[in-house]
Coordinates of C-alpha atoms in Angstrom, one line a residue:
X1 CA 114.8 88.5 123.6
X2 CA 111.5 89.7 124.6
X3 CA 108.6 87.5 122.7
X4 CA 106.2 90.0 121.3
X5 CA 103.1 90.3 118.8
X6 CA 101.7 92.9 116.8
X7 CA 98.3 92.9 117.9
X8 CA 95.7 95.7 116.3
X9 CA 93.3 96.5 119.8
X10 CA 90.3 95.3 121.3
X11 CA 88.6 94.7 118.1
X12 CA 91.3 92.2 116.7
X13 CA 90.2 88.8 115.9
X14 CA 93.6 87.3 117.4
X15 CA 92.4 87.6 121.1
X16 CA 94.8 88.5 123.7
X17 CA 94.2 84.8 125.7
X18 CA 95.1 83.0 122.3
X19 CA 98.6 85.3 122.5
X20 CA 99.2 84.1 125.8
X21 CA 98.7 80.7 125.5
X22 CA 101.2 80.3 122.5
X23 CA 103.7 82.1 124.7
X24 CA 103.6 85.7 123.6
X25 CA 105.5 87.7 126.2
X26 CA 104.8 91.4 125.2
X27 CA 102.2 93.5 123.2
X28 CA 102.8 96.0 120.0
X29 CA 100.2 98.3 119.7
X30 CA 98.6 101.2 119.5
X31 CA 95.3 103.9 119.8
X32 CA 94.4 102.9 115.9
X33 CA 91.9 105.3 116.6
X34 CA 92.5 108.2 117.2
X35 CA 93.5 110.3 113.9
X36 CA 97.0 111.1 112.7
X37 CA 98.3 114.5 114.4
X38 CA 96.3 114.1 117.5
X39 CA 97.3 113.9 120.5
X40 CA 97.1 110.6 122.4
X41 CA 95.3 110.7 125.9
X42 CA 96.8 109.6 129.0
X43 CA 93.5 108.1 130.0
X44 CA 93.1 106.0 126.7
X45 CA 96.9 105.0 127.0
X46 CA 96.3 103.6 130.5
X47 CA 92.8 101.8 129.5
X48 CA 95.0 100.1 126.7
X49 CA 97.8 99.7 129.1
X50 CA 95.9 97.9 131.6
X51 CA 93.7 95.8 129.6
X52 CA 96.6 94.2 128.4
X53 CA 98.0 93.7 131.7
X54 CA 94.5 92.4 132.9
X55 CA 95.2 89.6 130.2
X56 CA 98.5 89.0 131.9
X57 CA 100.7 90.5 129.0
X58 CA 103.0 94.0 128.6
X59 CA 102.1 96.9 126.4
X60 CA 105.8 96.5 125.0
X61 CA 106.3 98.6 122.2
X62 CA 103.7 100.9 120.3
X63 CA 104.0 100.8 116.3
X64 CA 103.3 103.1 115.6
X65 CA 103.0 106.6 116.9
X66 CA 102.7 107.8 113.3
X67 CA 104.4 111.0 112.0
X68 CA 102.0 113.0 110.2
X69 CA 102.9 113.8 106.0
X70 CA 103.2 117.8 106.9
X71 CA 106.2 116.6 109.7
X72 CA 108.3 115.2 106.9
X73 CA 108.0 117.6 104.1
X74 CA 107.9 120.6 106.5
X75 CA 104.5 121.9 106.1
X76 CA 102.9 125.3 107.8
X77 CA 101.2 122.8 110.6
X78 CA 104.3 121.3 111.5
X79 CA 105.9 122.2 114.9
X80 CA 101.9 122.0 116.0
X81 CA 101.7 118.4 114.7
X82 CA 105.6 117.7 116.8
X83 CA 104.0 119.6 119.5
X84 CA 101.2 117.0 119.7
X85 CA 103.9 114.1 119.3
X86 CA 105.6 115.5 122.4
X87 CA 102.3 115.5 124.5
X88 CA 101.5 111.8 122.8
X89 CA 105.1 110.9 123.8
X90 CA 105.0 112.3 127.4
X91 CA 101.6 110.5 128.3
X92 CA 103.4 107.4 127.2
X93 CA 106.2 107.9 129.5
X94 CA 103.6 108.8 132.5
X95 CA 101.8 105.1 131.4
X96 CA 105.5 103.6 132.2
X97 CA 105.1 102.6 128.1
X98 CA 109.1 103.4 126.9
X99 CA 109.3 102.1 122.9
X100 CA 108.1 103.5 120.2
X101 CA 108.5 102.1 116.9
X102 CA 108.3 104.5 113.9
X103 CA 109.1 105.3 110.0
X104 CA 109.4 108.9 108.3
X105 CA 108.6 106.9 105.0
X106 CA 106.9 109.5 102.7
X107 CA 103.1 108.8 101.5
X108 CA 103.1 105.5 101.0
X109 CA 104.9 102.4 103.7
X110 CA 105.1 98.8 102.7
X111 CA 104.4 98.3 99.1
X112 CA 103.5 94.6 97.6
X113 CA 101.8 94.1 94.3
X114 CA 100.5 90.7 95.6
X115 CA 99.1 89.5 98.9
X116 CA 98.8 86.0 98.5
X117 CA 101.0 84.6 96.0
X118 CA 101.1 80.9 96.2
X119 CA 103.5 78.5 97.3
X120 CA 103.3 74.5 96.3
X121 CA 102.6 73.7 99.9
X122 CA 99.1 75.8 99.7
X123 CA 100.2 78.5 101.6
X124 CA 100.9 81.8 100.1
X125 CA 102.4 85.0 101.1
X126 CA 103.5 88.7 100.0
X127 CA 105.1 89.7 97.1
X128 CA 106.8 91.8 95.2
X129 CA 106.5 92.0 91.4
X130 CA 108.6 95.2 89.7
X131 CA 106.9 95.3 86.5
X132 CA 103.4 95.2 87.7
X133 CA 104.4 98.2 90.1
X134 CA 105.7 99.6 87.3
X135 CA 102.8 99.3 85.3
X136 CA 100.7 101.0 88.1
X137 CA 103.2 103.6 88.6
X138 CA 103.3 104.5 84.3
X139 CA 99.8 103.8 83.5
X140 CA 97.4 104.0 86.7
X141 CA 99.3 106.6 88.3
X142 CA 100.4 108.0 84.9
X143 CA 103.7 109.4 87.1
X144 CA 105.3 112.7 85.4
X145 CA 108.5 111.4 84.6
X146 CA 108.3 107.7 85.6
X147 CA 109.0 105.8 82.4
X148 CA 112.9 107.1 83.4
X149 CA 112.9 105.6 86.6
X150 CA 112.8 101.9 84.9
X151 CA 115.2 100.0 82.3
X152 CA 114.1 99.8 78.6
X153 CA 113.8 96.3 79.4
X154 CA 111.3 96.5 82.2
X155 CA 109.6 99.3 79.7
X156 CA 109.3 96.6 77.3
X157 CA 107.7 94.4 79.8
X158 CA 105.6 97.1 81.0
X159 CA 103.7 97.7 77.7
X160 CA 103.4 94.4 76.5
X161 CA 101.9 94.0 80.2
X162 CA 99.2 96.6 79.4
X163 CA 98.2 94.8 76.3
X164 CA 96.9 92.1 78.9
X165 CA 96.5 93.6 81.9
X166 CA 92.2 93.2 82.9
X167 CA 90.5 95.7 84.3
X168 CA 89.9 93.7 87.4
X169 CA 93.7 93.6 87.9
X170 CA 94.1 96.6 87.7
X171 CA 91.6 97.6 90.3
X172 CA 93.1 94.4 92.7
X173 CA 96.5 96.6 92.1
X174 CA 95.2 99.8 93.2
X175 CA 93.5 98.0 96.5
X176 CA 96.8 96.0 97.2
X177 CA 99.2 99.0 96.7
X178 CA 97.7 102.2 97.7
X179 CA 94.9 100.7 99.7
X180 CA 94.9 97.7 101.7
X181 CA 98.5 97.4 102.7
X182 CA 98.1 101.1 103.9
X183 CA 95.1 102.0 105.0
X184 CA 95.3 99.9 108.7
X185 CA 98.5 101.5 109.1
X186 CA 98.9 105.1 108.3
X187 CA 95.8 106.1 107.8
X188 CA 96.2 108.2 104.3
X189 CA 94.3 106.0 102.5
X190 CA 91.5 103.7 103.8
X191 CA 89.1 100.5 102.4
X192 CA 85.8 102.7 100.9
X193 CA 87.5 106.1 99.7
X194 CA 85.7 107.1 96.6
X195 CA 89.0 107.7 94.5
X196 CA 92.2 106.3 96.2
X197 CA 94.1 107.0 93.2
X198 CA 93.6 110.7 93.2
X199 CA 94.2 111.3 97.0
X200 CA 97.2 109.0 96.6
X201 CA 98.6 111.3 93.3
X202 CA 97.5 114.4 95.8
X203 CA 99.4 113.2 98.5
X204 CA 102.4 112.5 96.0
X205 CA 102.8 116.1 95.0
X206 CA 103.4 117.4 98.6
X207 CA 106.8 116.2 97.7
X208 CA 107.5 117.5 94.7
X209 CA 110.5 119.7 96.0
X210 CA 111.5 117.6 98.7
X211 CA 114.4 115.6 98.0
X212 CA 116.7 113.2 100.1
X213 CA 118.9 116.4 101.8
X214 CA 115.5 117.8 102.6
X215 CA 113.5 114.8 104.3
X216 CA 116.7 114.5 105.7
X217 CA 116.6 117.6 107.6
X218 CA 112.9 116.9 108.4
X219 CA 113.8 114.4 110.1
X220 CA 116.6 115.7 111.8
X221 CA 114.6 118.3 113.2
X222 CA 111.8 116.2 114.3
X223 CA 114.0 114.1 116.4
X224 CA 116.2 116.6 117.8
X225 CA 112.8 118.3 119.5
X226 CA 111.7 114.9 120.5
X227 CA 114.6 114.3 122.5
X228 CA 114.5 116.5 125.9
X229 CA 110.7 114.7 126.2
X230 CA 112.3 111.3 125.5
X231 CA 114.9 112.2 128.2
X232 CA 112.9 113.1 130.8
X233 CA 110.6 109.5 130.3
X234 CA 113.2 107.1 128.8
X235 CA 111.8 106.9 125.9
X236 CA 113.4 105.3 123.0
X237 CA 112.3 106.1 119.9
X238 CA 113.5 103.4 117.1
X239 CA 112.9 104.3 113.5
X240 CA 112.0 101.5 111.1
X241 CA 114.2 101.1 107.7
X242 CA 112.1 101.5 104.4
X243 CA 110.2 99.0 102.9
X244 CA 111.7 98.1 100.2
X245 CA 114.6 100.3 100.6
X246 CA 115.3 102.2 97.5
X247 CA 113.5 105.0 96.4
X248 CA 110.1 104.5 94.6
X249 CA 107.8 106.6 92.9
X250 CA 110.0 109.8 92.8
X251 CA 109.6 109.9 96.2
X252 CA 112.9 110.3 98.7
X253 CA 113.1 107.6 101.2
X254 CA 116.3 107.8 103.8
X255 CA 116.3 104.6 105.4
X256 CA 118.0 102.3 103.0
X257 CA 121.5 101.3 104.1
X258 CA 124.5 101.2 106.8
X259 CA 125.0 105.0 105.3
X260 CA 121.6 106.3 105.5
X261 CA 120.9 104.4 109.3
X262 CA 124.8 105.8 110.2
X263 CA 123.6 109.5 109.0
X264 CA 120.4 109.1 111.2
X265 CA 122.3 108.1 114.6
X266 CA 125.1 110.4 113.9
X267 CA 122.6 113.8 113.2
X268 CA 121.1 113.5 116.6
X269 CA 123.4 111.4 118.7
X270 CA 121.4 110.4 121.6
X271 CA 120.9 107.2 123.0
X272 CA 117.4 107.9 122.6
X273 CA 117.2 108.0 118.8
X274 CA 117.4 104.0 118.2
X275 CA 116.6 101.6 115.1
X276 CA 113.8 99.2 114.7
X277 CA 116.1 96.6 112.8
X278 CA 113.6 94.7 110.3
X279 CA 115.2 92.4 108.9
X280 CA 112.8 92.1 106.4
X281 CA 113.0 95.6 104.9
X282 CA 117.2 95.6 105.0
X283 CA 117.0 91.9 103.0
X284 CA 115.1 92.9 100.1
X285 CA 117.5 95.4 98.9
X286 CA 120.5 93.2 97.6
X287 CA 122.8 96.0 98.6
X288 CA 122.6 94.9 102.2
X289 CA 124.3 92.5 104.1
X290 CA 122.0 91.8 107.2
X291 CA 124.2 90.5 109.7
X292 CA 126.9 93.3 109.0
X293 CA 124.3 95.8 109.3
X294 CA 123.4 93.9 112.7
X295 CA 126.4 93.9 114.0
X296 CA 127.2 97.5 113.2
X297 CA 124.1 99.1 114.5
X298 CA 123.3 96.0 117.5
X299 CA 124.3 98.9 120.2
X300 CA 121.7 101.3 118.8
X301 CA 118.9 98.6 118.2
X302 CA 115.7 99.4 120.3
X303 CA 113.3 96.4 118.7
X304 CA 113.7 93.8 116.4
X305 CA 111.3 92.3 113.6
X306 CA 112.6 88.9 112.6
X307 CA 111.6 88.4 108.7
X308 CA 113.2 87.3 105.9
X309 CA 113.1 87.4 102.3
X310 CA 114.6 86.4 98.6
X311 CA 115.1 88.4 95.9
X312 CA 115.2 87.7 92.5
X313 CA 117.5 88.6 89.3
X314 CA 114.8 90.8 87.8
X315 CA 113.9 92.8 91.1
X316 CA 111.2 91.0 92.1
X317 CA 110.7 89.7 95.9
X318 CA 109.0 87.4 98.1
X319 CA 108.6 87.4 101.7
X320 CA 110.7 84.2 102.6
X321 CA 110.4 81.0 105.2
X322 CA 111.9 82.7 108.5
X323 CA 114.6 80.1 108.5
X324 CA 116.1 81.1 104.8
X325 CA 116.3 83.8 102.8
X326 CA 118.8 86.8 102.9
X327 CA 117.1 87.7 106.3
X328 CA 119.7 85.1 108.1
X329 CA 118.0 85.2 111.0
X330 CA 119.5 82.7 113.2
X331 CA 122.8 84.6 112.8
X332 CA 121.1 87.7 114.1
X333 CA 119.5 85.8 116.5
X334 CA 122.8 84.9 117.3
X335 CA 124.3 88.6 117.1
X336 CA 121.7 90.5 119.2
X337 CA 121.4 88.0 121.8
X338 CA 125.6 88.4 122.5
X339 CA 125.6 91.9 122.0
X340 CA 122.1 93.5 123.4
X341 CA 120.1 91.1 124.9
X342 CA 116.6 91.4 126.4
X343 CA 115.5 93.4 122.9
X344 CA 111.7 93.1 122.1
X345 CA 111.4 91.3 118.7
X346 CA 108.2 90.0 116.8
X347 CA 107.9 87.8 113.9
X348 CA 106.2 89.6 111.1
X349 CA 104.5 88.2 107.7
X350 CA 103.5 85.4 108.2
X351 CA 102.1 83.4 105.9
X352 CA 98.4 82.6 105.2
X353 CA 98.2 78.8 105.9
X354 CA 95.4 76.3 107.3
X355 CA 92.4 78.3 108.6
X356 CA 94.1 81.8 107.8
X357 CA 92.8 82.9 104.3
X358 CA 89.0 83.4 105.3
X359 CA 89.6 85.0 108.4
X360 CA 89.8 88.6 106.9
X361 CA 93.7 89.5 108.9
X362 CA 95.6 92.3 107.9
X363 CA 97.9 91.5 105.0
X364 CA 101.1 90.3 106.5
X365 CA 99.5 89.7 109.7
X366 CA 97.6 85.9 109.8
X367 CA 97.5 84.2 113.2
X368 CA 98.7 80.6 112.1
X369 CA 100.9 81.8 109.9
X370 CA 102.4 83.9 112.2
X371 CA 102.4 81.2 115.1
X372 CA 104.4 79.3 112.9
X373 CA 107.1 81.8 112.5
X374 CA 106.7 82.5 116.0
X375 CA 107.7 78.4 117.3
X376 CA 110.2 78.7 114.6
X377 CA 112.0 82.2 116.3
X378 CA 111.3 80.7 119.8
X379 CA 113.1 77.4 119.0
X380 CA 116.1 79.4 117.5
X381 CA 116.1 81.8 120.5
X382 CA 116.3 79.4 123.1
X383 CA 119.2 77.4 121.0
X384 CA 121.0 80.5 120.8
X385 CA 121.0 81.6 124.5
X386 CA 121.9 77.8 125.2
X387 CA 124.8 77.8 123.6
X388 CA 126.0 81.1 124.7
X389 CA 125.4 79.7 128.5
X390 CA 127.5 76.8 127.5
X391 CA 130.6 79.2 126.3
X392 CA 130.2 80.9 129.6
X393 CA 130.4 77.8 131.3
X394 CA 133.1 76.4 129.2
X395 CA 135.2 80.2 129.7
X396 CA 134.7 79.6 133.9
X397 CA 135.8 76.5 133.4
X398 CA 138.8 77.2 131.2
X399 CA 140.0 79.9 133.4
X400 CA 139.6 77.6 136.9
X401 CA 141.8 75.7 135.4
X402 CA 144.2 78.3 134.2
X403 CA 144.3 79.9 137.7
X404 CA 144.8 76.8 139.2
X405 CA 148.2 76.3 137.2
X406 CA 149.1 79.1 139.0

């Protein structure tokens, strides 16, 4: 595999030199500047490009180009927006830049209810809590229709929640849901908007008749234009599974399971249209098996994000220690490295540990935390591809000895 890091530009805090030094190979990226829908410029692809390779490093992957909301529920604006996609995606290709990681996850992507729950060790990481996201989605959000989407148990929970609940949690809800898990990716929603919660329930109702069939065709057609431009540049375009994936908030999501990742290679059946396998997102839905869905879709997988986590009885989970957890990433370790090797993965998540918690990172995204998870991966990677040298070597040997019978 390909040792990579998510890095956010030249205004990161994690410096490109510190990346090299712990052995990062490659560099995910990408123009967190220019607004959603626009086109990205050769010339600021290439200034990117080459800064990282100044630094001794690869511009690997980009995560993301993103896909604008009109794109996926099919607005008036929409073959302009996946006209400027295709211009974005063919400057890439000129800049020799092949991967692109993406999701077609409406409104909102990652959702956490905590970003540092603590562990006993003093570290703490992201988490999941169902009734407090139900409580924001039934009583901040005040959802049409939402107390149905819950068990009269969690309802239960839910109101004897709001009989507690401060007002400064709510407002640290708000921020961890809607606004800082989101705003330094997809731009919808960003840190100083005077009413999150009302461009968030604005946003929500562009989706009010989209349903599963729909997005699905949404995406369908999005990628079936993308592909003559991904042809002619080799580009691979590798869609990221939804996090978590089940549907939330009334809103469709399509990337949840082997059927939904099975529907998506089969509608436009191109080499081109890949998966981003995050292990991660397929773990915290107890209806996946990881390493089935690894081996099933290993052939199709453009990039890897080694995470893992546990999930609870009540619904609730936690991003877990890269070595446990329903993630079992040794195994796919152990699966992509046999059956498509040379993949570019990165760790993701880490936790916040030692000098982390002050240092202002993007949630998921601390630099020791992260380094940790990194030395872990590398040590597994390396014990992987030495054992599949010695079962080559052990195969030879076994058939020079069978020939020579002979």
């Amino acid at each position: 595999m390909e040792k990579t890091w998510r890095w956010f530009g030249k205004k990161d805090k994690i410096t490109l030199s510190m990346l090299r030094q712990i052995g990062v190979e490659g560099i995910v990226t990408a123009l967190h500047d220019i607004p959603n829908g626009e086109v990205w410029p050769l010339e600021a692809i290439n200034d990117l490009k080459n800064y990282i390779k100044d630094a001794g490093l690869r511009w690997s992957v980009v995560e993301s180009l993103p896909v604008s909301e009109a794109i996926k529920y099919g607005g008036s604006e929409s073959d302009q927006l996946i006209a400027n996609y295709i211009e974005s995606l063919a400057n890439l290709g000129e800049a020799g830049v092949n991967t692109v990681c993406y999701n077609f996850m409406p409104v909102i992507d990652w959702i956490r209810t905590d970003l540092q729950y603590p562990w006993a060790d003093g570290t703490s990481s992201l988490y999941f809590d169902k009734i407090r996201f139900a409580y924001f989605d039934c009583f901040i959000l005040n959802r049409e229709g939402a107390v149905k989407d819950y068990s009269a148990e969690e309802m239960e929970k839910v109101y004897a929640l709001d009989k507690t609940i401060t007002k400064a949690e709510k407002e640290q809800l708000i921020d961890t849901i809607i606004v800082k898990t989101q705003g330094f990716i997809n731009g919808n929603i960003k840190e100083g908007d005077r009413d999150p919660v009302a461009i968030f329930k604005n946003l929500l109702s562009l989706y009010k008749d989209i349903d599963r069939n729909a997005l699905r065709e949404n995406l369908k057609y999005f990628l079936s234009q993308l592909m003559p431009v991904c042809e002619e540049y080799n580009i691979n375009m590798c869609i990221h599974p939804d996090d978590p994936p089940f549907q939330m908030l009334g809103l469709p999501r399509i990337v949840t399971n082997m059927e939904d990742i099975e529907w998506i290679l089969d509608a436009v059946d191109n080499p081109y249209n890949g998966l981003t396998f995050c292990a991660g997102s397929l773990s915290a839905g107890i209806h996946n098996n990881v390493p089935e869905l690894a081996r099933r879709f290993a052939s199709r997988t453009r990039f890897i994000h080694l995470r893992s986590t546990d999930v609870f009885q009540n619904g609730d989970f936690i991003e877990a220690p890269h070595l446990e957890g329903r993630g079992h990433l040794i195994e796919l370790v152990r699966i992509f490295e046999k059956e498509n090797p040379a993949l570019p993965m990165r760790v993701d998540h880490g936790r916040l540990m030692l000098g982390d918690r002050d240092k202002g990172y993007n949630p998921g995204y601390s630099f020791y935390g992260r380094m940790y998870a990194f030395a872990q991966m590398d040590g597994v990677i390396a014990t992987v591809q030495d054992e599949i040298e010695k079962s080559i070597d052990n195969d030879n040997k076994y058939m020079l000895e069978y020939e020579r019978t002979f």
